Coordinates of C-alpha atoms and ligand atoms in Angstrom, one line a residue:
M1 CA 76.3 -90.3 4.3
A2 CA 76.4 -88.5 0.9
K3 CA 74.2 -89.6 -2.0
G4 CA 70.5 -90.2 -1.1
G5 CA 70.8 -89.1 2.5
P6 CA 69.5 -86.0 4.2
R7 CA 71.4 -82.7 3.8
N8 CA 74.0 -81.9 6.4
S9 CA 72.8 -79.5 9.1
M10 CA 74.5 -76.2 9.8
P11 CA 76.2 -76.0 13.2
Q12 CA 75.0 -72.9 15.2
Q13 CA 75.8 -71.0 18.3
D14 CA 73.5 -72.1 21.2
A15 CA 70.3 -70.0 21.2
A16 CA 70.5 -68.7 24.7
A17 CA 74.1 -67.7 24.4
R18 CA 73.8 -66.1 20.9
A19 CA 70.8 -63.9 21.9
K20 CA 73.3 -62.0 24.0
N21 CA 76.1 -61.5 21.5
F22 CA 76.7 -60.2 18.0
D23 CA 78.9 -63.1 16.9
E24 CA 77.8 -65.0 13.8
V25 CA 75.0 -67.4 14.6
A26 CA 75.6 -70.0 11.8
L27 CA 79.1 -71.4 12.2
G28 CA 79.7 -72.9 8.7
Y29 CA 80.5 -76.4 7.5
S30 CA 83.7 -78.2 8.5
E31 CA 85.8 -79.5 5.5
A32 CA 84.5 -83.1 6.2
T33 CA 80.9 -81.9 6.2
A34 CA 81.3 -79.8 3.1
L35 CA 82.8 -82.8 1.3
D36 CA 80.0 -85.0 2.4
E37 CA 77.4 -82.5 1.3
A38 CA 79.1 -82.0 -2.1
E39 CA 78.9 -85.8 -2.6
R40 CA 75.1 -85.6 -2.4
C41 CA 75.1 -83.6 -5.7
L42 CA 74.2 -85.7 -8.8
N43 CA 76.0 -83.3 -11.2
C44 CA 72.9 -83.2 -13.4
K45 CA 73.7 -82.6 -17.0
T46 CA 70.6 -80.3 -17.5
K47 CA 71.7 -78.1 -14.5
P48 CA 68.2 -77.3 -13.2
C49 CA 69.6 -75.5 -10.1
V50 CA 71.4 -72.9 -12.3
Q51 CA 68.1 -71.6 -13.7
G52 CA 67.1 -70.7 -10.2
C53 CA 70.3 -68.6 -9.7
P54 CA 69.8 -64.9 -10.8
V55 CA 73.6 -64.7 -11.5
N56 CA 73.9 -68.1 -13.2
I57 CA 76.6 -69.6 -11.1
D58 CA 77.6 -73.0 -12.6
I59 CA 76.6 -74.9 -9.5
P60 CA 77.3 -78.5 -10.7
A61 CA 80.8 -77.4 -11.9
F62 CA 81.7 -75.8 -8.6
V63 CA 80.3 -78.6 -6.5
D64 CA 82.2 -81.1 -8.6
L65 CA 85.5 -79.3 -7.9
M66 CA 84.6 -79.4 -4.2
K67 CA 84.3 -83.2 -4.4
Q68 CA 87.8 -83.2 -5.7
K69 CA 88.9 -81.0 -2.7
D70 CA 89.7 -78.2 -5.2
F71 CA 88.1 -75.5 -3.0
A72 CA 90.0 -72.6 -4.6
G73 CA 88.9 -73.9 -8.0
A74 CA 85.3 -74.1 -6.8
A75 CA 85.5 -70.5 -5.5
N76 CA 86.9 -69.3 -8.8
V77 CA 84.0 -70.9 -10.7
I78 CA 81.6 -69.0 -8.4
K79 CA 83.5 -65.8 -8.8
K80 CA 83.2 -65.9 -12.6
T81 CA 79.6 -64.7 -12.2
N82 CA 79.3 -63.7 -8.6
S83 CA 81.8 -61.2 -7.0
L84 CA 80.2 -61.6 -3.5
P85 CA 80.1 -65.4 -2.8
A86 CA 80.7 -65.4 0.9
I87 CA 77.9 -62.8 1.3
C88 CA 75.5 -64.7 -0.9
G89 CA 76.4 -68.0 0.8
R90 CA 75.2 -66.4 4.1
V91 CA 72.1 -64.3 3.2
C92 CA 70.5 -65.5 0.0
P93 CA 67.2 -67.2 0.3
Q94 CA 68.5 -70.3 -1.6
E95 CA 65.3 -72.2 -0.7
N96 CA 63.4 -70.0 -3.2
Q97 CA 66.2 -70.0 -5.8
C98 CA 68.8 -72.6 -6.8
E99 CA 67.8 -75.1 -4.1
K100 CA 64.1 -74.8 -5.1
F101 CA 65.1 -76.3 -8.5
C102 CA 67.4 -79.0 -7.2
V103 CA 66.2 -82.5 -8.3
L104 CA 66.9 -83.9 -4.9
G105 CA 64.4 -81.5 -3.4
K106 CA 61.5 -83.3 -5.2
K107 CA 61.7 -86.3 -2.9
G108 CA 63.9 -85.2 0.0
D109 CA 66.4 -82.4 0.8
A110 CA 68.0 -80.2 -1.9
V111 CA 71.7 -80.0 -2.0
A112 CA 72.8 -77.2 0.5
V113 CA 74.2 -75.0 -2.3
G114 CA 74.4 -71.8 -0.3
R115 CA 76.3 -73.5 2.5
L116 CA 78.8 -75.0 0.0
E117 CA 79.2 -71.6 -1.6
R118 CA 80.0 -70.1 1.8
F119 CA 82.5 -72.8 2.5
A120 CA 84.3 -72.4 -0.8
A121 CA 84.5 -68.6 -0.5
D122 CA 85.7 -68.8 3.2
W123 CA 88.2 -71.5 2.4
Q124 CA 89.7 -69.5 -0.4
A125 CA 90.0 -66.4 1.8
A126 CA 91.6 -68.3 4.6
N127 CA 94.0 -70.3 2.5
S128 CA 94.9 -68.1 -0.3
N129 CA 94.8 -64.4 -1.3
G130 CA 91.0 -64.7 -1.7
S131 CA 90.2 -61.0 -1.3
K132 CA 92.5 -59.9 -4.1
A133 CA 91.8 -60.5 -7.8
S134 CA 94.7 -61.6 -10.0
F135 CA 93.3 -61.1 -13.4
K136 CA 93.8 -59.1 -16.6
P137 CA 90.8 -57.1 -17.9
E138 CA 89.3 -58.7 -21.0
H139 CA 89.7 -55.5 -23.0
S140 CA 92.3 -53.1 -21.6
E141 CA 91.6 -50.7 -24.5
L142 CA 88.2 -49.9 -22.8
A143 CA 90.0 -48.3 -19.9
N144 CA 89.5 -44.9 -21.5
Y145 CA 85.7 -45.2 -21.0
K146 CA 84.4 -44.2 -17.6
V147 CA 81.4 -45.4 -15.8
A148 CA 79.9 -43.8 -12.6
V149 CA 78.0 -46.0 -10.1
V150 CA 75.6 -44.4 -7.6
G151 CA 75.5 -46.6 -4.4
S152 CA 77.8 -49.3 -3.1
G153 CA 75.1 -51.9 -2.3
P154 CA 75.1 -55.3 -4.0
A155 CA 73.7 -53.9 -7.2
G156 CA 76.4 -51.2 -7.5
L157 CA 79.2 -53.5 -6.4
T158 CA 78.1 -56.0 -9.1
V159 CA 77.9 -53.5 -11.9
A160 CA 81.3 -52.1 -10.9
G161 CA 82.9 -55.5 -10.6
D162 CA 81.6 -56.8 -13.9
L163 CA 82.5 -53.6 -15.8
A164 CA 86.0 -53.5 -14.3
K165 CA 86.5 -57.2 -15.3
I166 CA 85.7 -56.2 -18.9
G167 CA 88.2 -53.3 -18.8
Y168 CA 86.2 -50.1 -18.0
T169 CA 87.3 -47.5 -15.5
V170 CA 84.7 -47.5 -12.8
T171 CA 84.0 -45.1 -9.9
I172 CA 81.4 -45.7 -7.2
F173 CA 79.9 -42.7 -5.3
E174 CA 78.4 -43.7 -1.9
A175 CA 76.3 -41.4 0.3
L176 CA 77.2 -43.1 3.6
H177 CA 80.6 -43.1 5.2
K178 CA 80.9 -46.8 4.7
T179 CA 80.3 -49.2 1.7
G180 CA 77.9 -52.1 1.3
G181 CA 74.4 -50.5 1.5
V182 CA 71.9 -52.8 3.3
L183 CA 74.6 -55.4 3.7
R184 CA 76.2 -53.0 6.2
Y185 CA 73.5 -50.8 7.7
G186 CA 70.6 -53.3 7.5
I187 CA 71.7 -56.9 7.9
P188 CA 73.1 -57.4 11.4
E189 CA 76.6 -58.7 12.1
F190 CA 75.3 -62.0 13.6
R191 CA 74.1 -62.9 10.1
L192 CA 76.8 -61.3 8.1
P193 CA 80.1 -60.5 9.9
R194 CA 81.6 -57.2 8.8
T195 CA 85.0 -58.9 8.1
I196 CA 83.3 -60.9 5.4
L197 CA 81.7 -57.8 3.9
D198 CA 84.9 -55.8 4.1
R199 CA 86.8 -58.7 2.4
E200 CA 84.3 -58.9 -0.5
V201 CA 84.3 -55.1 -1.0
E202 CA 88.2 -55.3 -1.0
Y203 CA 87.9 -57.9 -3.8
V204 CA 85.8 -55.5 -5.9
K205 CA 88.3 -52.7 -5.3
S206 CA 91.1 -55.1 -6.3
L207 CA 89.5 -55.4 -9.7
G208 CA 90.4 -51.7 -10.1
V209 CA 87.2 -50.0 -8.9
T210 CA 87.5 -46.7 -7.1
I211 CA 85.0 -45.9 -4.3
F212 CA 84.3 -42.4 -2.9
T213 CA 82.1 -42.4 0.3
D214 CA 80.2 -39.4 1.8
I215 CA 79.0 -38.3 -1.7
I216 CA 75.3 -37.8 -2.0
V217 CA 74.4 -37.8 -5.7
G218 CA 71.5 -35.4 -6.1
R219 CA 73.1 -33.1 -3.5
T220 CA 76.9 -33.0 -3.9
F221 CA 76.2 -33.2 -7.7
K222 CA 73.5 -34.5 -9.9
V223 CA 73.3 -37.5 -12.3
E224 CA 73.5 -35.2 -15.3
D225 CA 76.6 -33.5 -13.9
L226 CA 78.3 -36.9 -14.0
L227 CA 77.5 -37.3 -17.7
E228 CA 78.8 -33.7 -18.3
Q229 CA 82.0 -34.4 -16.3
G230 CA 82.9 -37.1 -18.8
F231 CA 81.4 -40.3 -17.6
D232 CA 80.2 -42.3 -20.5
A233 CA 77.4 -44.0 -18.5
V234 CA 75.9 -43.8 -15.0
F235 CA 74.3 -46.7 -13.1
V236 CA 71.9 -45.8 -10.3
G237 CA 71.8 -48.4 -7.6
S238 CA 70.5 -46.2 -4.8
G239 CA 68.4 -48.9 -3.2
A240 CA 65.2 -48.5 -1.2
G241 CA 65.9 -46.6 2.0
A242 CA 62.6 -44.7 2.6
P243 CA 60.7 -46.6 5.3
K244 CA 56.9 -47.3 5.1
M245 CA 55.2 -46.2 8.3
L246 CA 51.8 -47.1 9.8
G247 CA 50.3 -43.6 9.6
I248 CA 48.4 -44.0 12.9
P249 CA 48.1 -41.5 15.7
G250 CA 51.1 -41.1 18.0
E251 CA 53.7 -42.4 15.5
N252 CA 55.9 -39.3 16.2
L253 CA 56.4 -40.2 19.9
S254 CA 59.9 -40.7 21.0
G255 CA 60.9 -44.4 21.3
I256 CA 59.3 -45.2 18.0
Y257 CA 61.7 -46.1 15.2
S258 CA 61.5 -47.3 11.6
G259 CA 63.2 -50.6 11.1
N260 CA 65.8 -48.9 8.9
E261 CA 66.6 -46.3 11.6
W262 CA 66.8 -48.9 14.3
L263 CA 69.2 -51.1 12.4
T264 CA 71.3 -48.3 11.1
R265 CA 71.7 -46.9 14.6
I266 CA 72.9 -50.3 15.9
N267 CA 74.8 -51.6 12.9
L268 CA 76.4 -48.5 11.6
M269 CA 76.4 -46.0 14.4
R270 CA 76.9 -48.5 17.3
A271 CA 74.1 -46.8 19.3
H272 CA 74.1 -49.6 21.9
R273 CA 77.8 -48.9 22.9
R274 CA 78.5 -46.2 25.4
E275 CA 81.7 -45.0 23.7
Y276 CA 79.7 -44.0 20.6
A277 CA 78.0 -40.6 20.3
T278 CA 74.4 -41.6 19.2
P279 CA 72.9 -43.7 22.1
I280 CA 69.5 -45.3 22.2
R281 CA 67.5 -45.5 25.3
M282 CA 68.0 -49.0 26.8
P283 CA 64.7 -50.8 26.1
K284 CA 62.7 -53.0 28.4
H285 CA 59.8 -54.2 26.2
V286 CA 60.3 -53.7 22.4
C287 CA 57.4 -54.3 20.1
V288 CA 58.3 -54.8 16.4
V289 CA 55.5 -54.3 14.0
G290 CA 55.7 -56.5 10.9
A291 CA 56.9 -60.0 10.2
G292 CA 59.4 -59.8 7.2
N293 CA 63.1 -60.3 7.3
T294 CA 63.7 -56.7 8.5
A295 CA 61.3 -57.3 11.4
M296 CA 63.2 -60.5 12.4
D297 CA 66.5 -58.6 12.2
C298 CA 65.1 -55.8 14.4
T299 CA 63.8 -58.3 17.1
R300 CA 67.0 -60.2 17.3
T301 CA 69.1 -57.0 17.4
A302 CA 66.8 -55.7 20.2
L303 CA 67.5 -58.9 22.3
R304 CA 71.2 -58.4 21.8
V305 CA 71.3 -54.8 22.9
G306 CA 69.7 -55.9 26.2
A307 CA 65.9 -55.7 25.8
E308 CA 64.1 -57.7 28.6
K309 CA 61.3 -58.7 26.3
V310 CA 60.8 -58.5 22.5
T311 CA 57.4 -59.1 20.8
I312 CA 56.5 -59.3 17.1
V313 CA 53.1 -57.7 16.5
Y314 CA 51.7 -58.9 13.2
R315 CA 48.2 -58.5 11.8
R316 CA 48.1 -61.8 10.0
G317 CA 48.9 -65.4 11.1
R318 CA 52.1 -67.5 11.2
E319 CA 51.5 -69.0 7.7
E320 CA 51.4 -65.5 6.2
M321 CA 54.6 -64.2 7.8
P322 CA 56.8 -63.1 4.9
A323 CA 60.2 -63.7 6.6
R324 CA 62.4 -66.7 5.8
G325 CA 61.3 -69.7 7.8
E326 CA 64.9 -70.1 9.1
E327 CA 64.9 -66.5 10.4
I328 CA 61.5 -66.9 12.1
E329 CA 62.7 -70.1 13.8
N330 CA 66.0 -68.4 14.9
A331 CA 64.0 -65.5 16.4
E332 CA 61.7 -67.9 18.2
H333 CA 64.5 -70.0 19.7
E334 CA 66.2 -66.8 20.9
G335 CA 63.1 -65.9 22.9
V336 CA 61.1 -63.5 20.7
V337 CA 57.4 -63.6 21.5
F338 CA 54.9 -63.6 18.6
K339 CA 51.6 -61.7 19.0
L340 CA 49.8 -62.6 15.8
L341 CA 46.5 -61.4 14.4
T342 CA 47.1 -58.1 16.2
N343 CA 46.9 -54.7 14.5
P344 CA 48.1 -51.5 16.2
V345 CA 45.7 -48.6 15.7
K346 CA 47.2 -45.9 18.1
F347 CA 50.4 -45.3 20.0
I348 CA 50.0 -44.1 23.6
G349 CA 52.5 -41.6 25.0
D350 CA 53.5 -40.5 28.6
E351 CA 53.7 -37.0 29.9
K352 CA 57.3 -36.6 28.4
G353 CA 56.2 -37.5 24.9
A354 CA 57.7 -41.0 25.0
V355 CA 55.8 -44.1 23.9
K356 CA 54.4 -46.2 26.7
G357 CA 52.1 -48.6 24.8
M358 CA 49.9 -49.2 21.9
E359 CA 46.2 -49.8 21.3
C360 CA 45.6 -52.8 19.1
L361 CA 42.7 -54.6 17.5
Q362 CA 42.3 -58.4 17.4
M363 CA 42.1 -59.6 13.8
E364 CA 40.8 -62.7 12.1
L365 CA 41.6 -64.0 8.6
G366 CA 39.2 -63.5 5.7
E367 CA 39.4 -64.3 2.0
P368 CA 42.8 -64.1 0.2
D369 CA 43.7 -60.6 -1.1
A370 CA 45.7 -59.6 -4.3
S371 CA 48.9 -61.0 -2.6
G372 CA 47.3 -64.4 -2.3
R373 CA 47.5 -64.2 1.5
R374 CA 44.3 -64.2 3.6
R375 CA 43.2 -60.7 4.4
P376 CA 43.2 -59.7 8.0
V377 CA 39.8 -58.4 9.2
A378 CA 39.3 -56.5 12.5
V379 CA 37.1 -58.1 15.2
Q380 CA 34.6 -55.4 16.3
G381 CA 35.0 -54.2 19.9
S382 CA 38.3 -56.1 20.4
E383 CA 40.5 -53.1 21.4
F384 CA 43.2 -53.9 23.9
E385 CA 46.5 -52.3 25.0
I386 CA 50.1 -53.6 25.0
E387 CA 52.6 -51.8 27.3
C388 CA 56.0 -51.2 25.7
D389 CA 58.7 -48.5 25.9
T390 CA 60.1 -49.0 22.3
V391 CA 58.4 -49.7 19.0
I392 CA 60.0 -50.5 15.8
V393 CA 57.9 -50.2 12.7
A394 CA 59.3 -52.7 10.1
L395 CA 56.9 -52.7 7.2
G396 CA 59.4 -52.4 4.3
Q397 CA 61.0 -49.6 2.3
N398 CA 60.4 -47.7 -0.9
P399 CA 63.1 -46.1 -3.1
N400 CA 64.6 -42.9 -1.7
P401 CA 63.1 -39.9 -3.7
L402 CA 66.4 -37.9 -4.0
I403 CA 67.6 -39.1 -7.4
R404 CA 64.1 -39.1 -8.7
T405 CA 63.4 -35.5 -7.8
T406 CA 66.8 -34.2 -8.9
T407 CA 67.2 -35.9 -12.3
D408 CA 65.2 -34.3 -15.1
G409 CA 63.6 -36.7 -17.6
L410 CA 63.9 -39.8 -15.3
T411 CA 60.7 -41.8 -15.6
C412 CA 59.5 -43.5 -12.4
Q413 CA 56.6 -45.6 -11.2
S414 CA 54.0 -43.8 -9.0
W415 CA 55.5 -45.5 -5.9
G416 CA 59.0 -44.3 -6.8
G417 CA 60.7 -47.2 -8.6
I418 CA 62.8 -46.1 -11.5
C419 CA 61.5 -47.4 -14.9
I420 CA 64.0 -49.3 -17.0
N421 CA 64.3 -51.4 -20.1
E422 CA 64.3 -54.9 -18.6
E423 CA 66.8 -56.2 -21.2
T424 CA 69.4 -53.5 -20.8
G425 CA 68.7 -51.8 -17.5
M426 CA 68.6 -48.4 -19.3
T427 CA 66.3 -45.7 -17.9
S428 CA 64.4 -43.1 -19.9
I429 CA 67.7 -41.1 -20.1
P430 CA 70.2 -42.4 -22.7
G431 CA 73.4 -43.5 -20.9
V432 CA 71.7 -43.7 -17.5
F433 CA 71.0 -47.2 -16.2
A434 CA 69.4 -48.5 -12.9
G435 CA 68.8 -51.7 -11.0
G436 CA 68.3 -53.4 -7.7
D437 CA 65.9 -52.1 -5.0
A438 CA 65.9 -48.6 -6.7
V439 CA 63.9 -50.2 -9.5
T440 CA 62.0 -53.0 -7.8
G441 CA 61.5 -51.8 -4.3
E442 CA 62.9 -53.9 -1.5
A443 CA 63.8 -57.4 -2.9
T444 CA 66.9 -59.6 -2.3
V445 CA 70.6 -59.3 -2.5
I446 CA 70.9 -61.7 -5.3
S447 CA 68.1 -60.1 -7.4
A448 CA 69.9 -56.8 -7.0
M449 CA 73.1 -58.5 -8.2
G450 CA 71.2 -60.1 -11.1
A451 CA 70.0 -56.6 -12.1
G452 CA 73.6 -55.3 -11.8
K453 CA 74.7 -58.0 -14.2
V454 CA 72.0 -57.1 -16.7
A455 CA 72.9 -53.4 -16.5
A456 CA 76.7 -54.1 -16.8
A457 CA 76.0 -55.9 -20.1
G458 CA 73.7 -53.1 -21.1
I459 CA 76.3 -50.4 -20.4
D460 CA 79.0 -52.4 -22.2
G461 CA 76.7 -52.6 -25.3
Y462 CA 75.7 -48.9 -25.1
I463 CA 79.3 -47.7 -24.9
R464 CA 80.5 -50.0 -27.7
E465 CA 77.6 -49.0 -30.0
K466 CA 78.0 -45.3 -29.3
H467 CA 81.7 -45.4 -30.0
G468 CA 81.6 -48.0 -32.8
I469 CA 83.7 -50.6 -30.9
S470 CA 83.1 -54.2 -31.9
Ligands
FAD501 P1 71.1 -51.1 -1.2 O1 71.7 -52.3 -0.6 O2 70.1 -50.4 -0.5 O3 72.3 -50.1 -1.5 C1 72.1 -48.8 -2.0 C2 73.2 -47.9 -1.7 O4 73.1 -46.7 -2.3 C3 73.3 -47.6 -0.2 O5 74.7 -47.8 0.3 C4 72.9 -46.1 -0.1 O6 73.6 -45.4 1.0 C5 73.4 -45.6 -1.5 N1 72.7 -44.4 -1.9 C6 71.4 -44.1 -1.8 N2 71.1 -42.9 -2.4 C7 72.3 -42.4 -2.8 C8 72.7 -41.2 -3.4 N3 71.8 -40.3 -3.7 N4 74.0 -41.0 -3.7 C9 74.9 -41.9 -3.4 N5 74.6 -43.1 -2.8 C10 73.3 -43.4 -2.5 N6 68.1 -59.8 1.1 C11 68.5 -61.0 1.0 O7 68.7 -61.6 0.0 N7 68.8 -61.7 2.2 C12 68.6 -61.2 3.4 O8 68.9 -61.9 4.4 C13 68.2 -59.8 3.5 N8 68.0 -59.3 4.7 C14 67.6 -57.9 4.7 C15 67.5 -57.3 6.0 C16 67.2 -56.0 6.0 C17 67.1 -55.3 7.4 C18 66.9 -55.3 4.9 C19 66.5 -53.8 4.9 C20 66.9 -55.9 3.6 C21 67.3 -57.2 3.6 N9 67.4 -57.9 2.3 C22 67.9 -59.2 2.3 C23 67.2 -57.1 1.1 C24 68.5 -56.7 0.4 O9 69.5 -56.3 1.4 C25 68.3 -55.7 -0.6 O10 67.4 -56.1 -1.6 C26 69.6 -55.3 -1.4 O11 70.6 -54.8 -0.5 C27 69.4 -54.3 -2.4 O12 70.6 -53.9 -3.0 P2 70.8 -52.5 -3.7 O13 72.2 -52.5 -4.2 O14 69.8 -52.3 -4.8 O15 70.5 -51.4 -2.6
SF4_502 FE1 73.4 -81.0 -7.9 FE2 70.8 -80.4 -7.3 FE3 72.1 -79.0 -9.2 FE4 71.4 -81.6 -9.7 S1 70.0 -79.9 -9.3 S2 73.4 -80.5 -10.2 S3 71.7 -82.4 -7.6 S4 72.6 -79.0 -7.0

């Protein structure tokens, strides 16, 4: 097929079967399909796709190596600027990034850059020692300088990887007992298998990065303690883990979870498996409030833990749903019901204090609001009830307040985001840098990684200037 033809589709597990298991939904390209897809790329000299990539992967160069069947070479080109390629190949919204700028997308289908990235990374891991780095730091004399990283999400892993490649001694402090941030506790296994995540964390470790888990910075010790203990710089990549709730009556009833709590209980604490100590009540009808990516992950997880019925409750219409189109379709094919233009106003409890339903209002769409989406307006007298035994409120997250409230002199936005110099990633405290969701609020894996790269360059510049190193 190749040049001029449509993009190659991604094989998937059958919808009915996959809704009952946690195995990966998207199965990946075969070698023949990957080669065919690579042939579609025009190798544009102006590299428009690269400007859409927050970590500047040389896309035409890696795709060209794929055409020559040099898959390890392709993976190495990607890894020059992206330490987590198999993750990004699976979860990045490429349709809004590199693929949005692909010239082929103007008249037809963009090259499937993400799927090719996934293939190259998986091929390297399967056929060579892909999870171990064989490299020499660019400047081994910088090993005397130490950098502390708070959080092992994509922002923290990227800063750590980039600084270790330069030659710094890097230590990550992670609050949870496992690494990866949202990649582990938020994004479910059927979109990102944990073997892939473990492999890419191992790669970062093989660059020389040390990771300590179960250390809560702000409690175990503070950011300023790290500077006093001899770290030359600190990067705060603590993410956005504080859930936004509806603030309506009855929200404290049992059986009502935030999206984060629900996903953490399933993904990290295995609450759906009897042999683990933190069980959830087996749900019959789960209502998920919200329509972003977190909401889609919650619905699809609820199906997999055995819910009889799962309903998305969203106050706007289909066009306004913020989740990726692909995720909405996947949820729909797996059997999720969409109750649109519906706004919960009150939760109803039973005599034991457990949720048994919610009162909702019918909405209609008015004029666009500040977000550009049409504003939902309540229809007078339209109250109705939905029966359910589990509710998941998935409206997004704000940055966790702990670092903000325990770090003197750290300037933050009124909603909690840490303020930084956009060019260097430095905060209001000299030597303390920040990036990712802790700065922007909930965004994307690749934007957190892009921010990590900016901060790594900023930290390198800061330490060199401070110590007169050229
Ligand atoms: P995080 O990933 O949140 O990592 C922060 C880390 O810091 C965590 O491990 C946390 O435990 C640790 N930490 C926090 N406080 C402290 C402390 N005081 N001391 C020590 N450690 C601390 N983006 C996509 O691009 N594609 C997707 O498909 C996608 N799906 C998503 C699904 C869900 C359910 C959610 C919630 C988000 C999703 N996102 C997705 C968004 C994306 O995951 C985040 O934007 C990204 O993970 C942010 O990276 P980060 O490193 O800034 O923060
Ligand atoms: Fe290939 Fe599209 Fe990038 Fe051109 S814009 S080099 S066709 S991926």
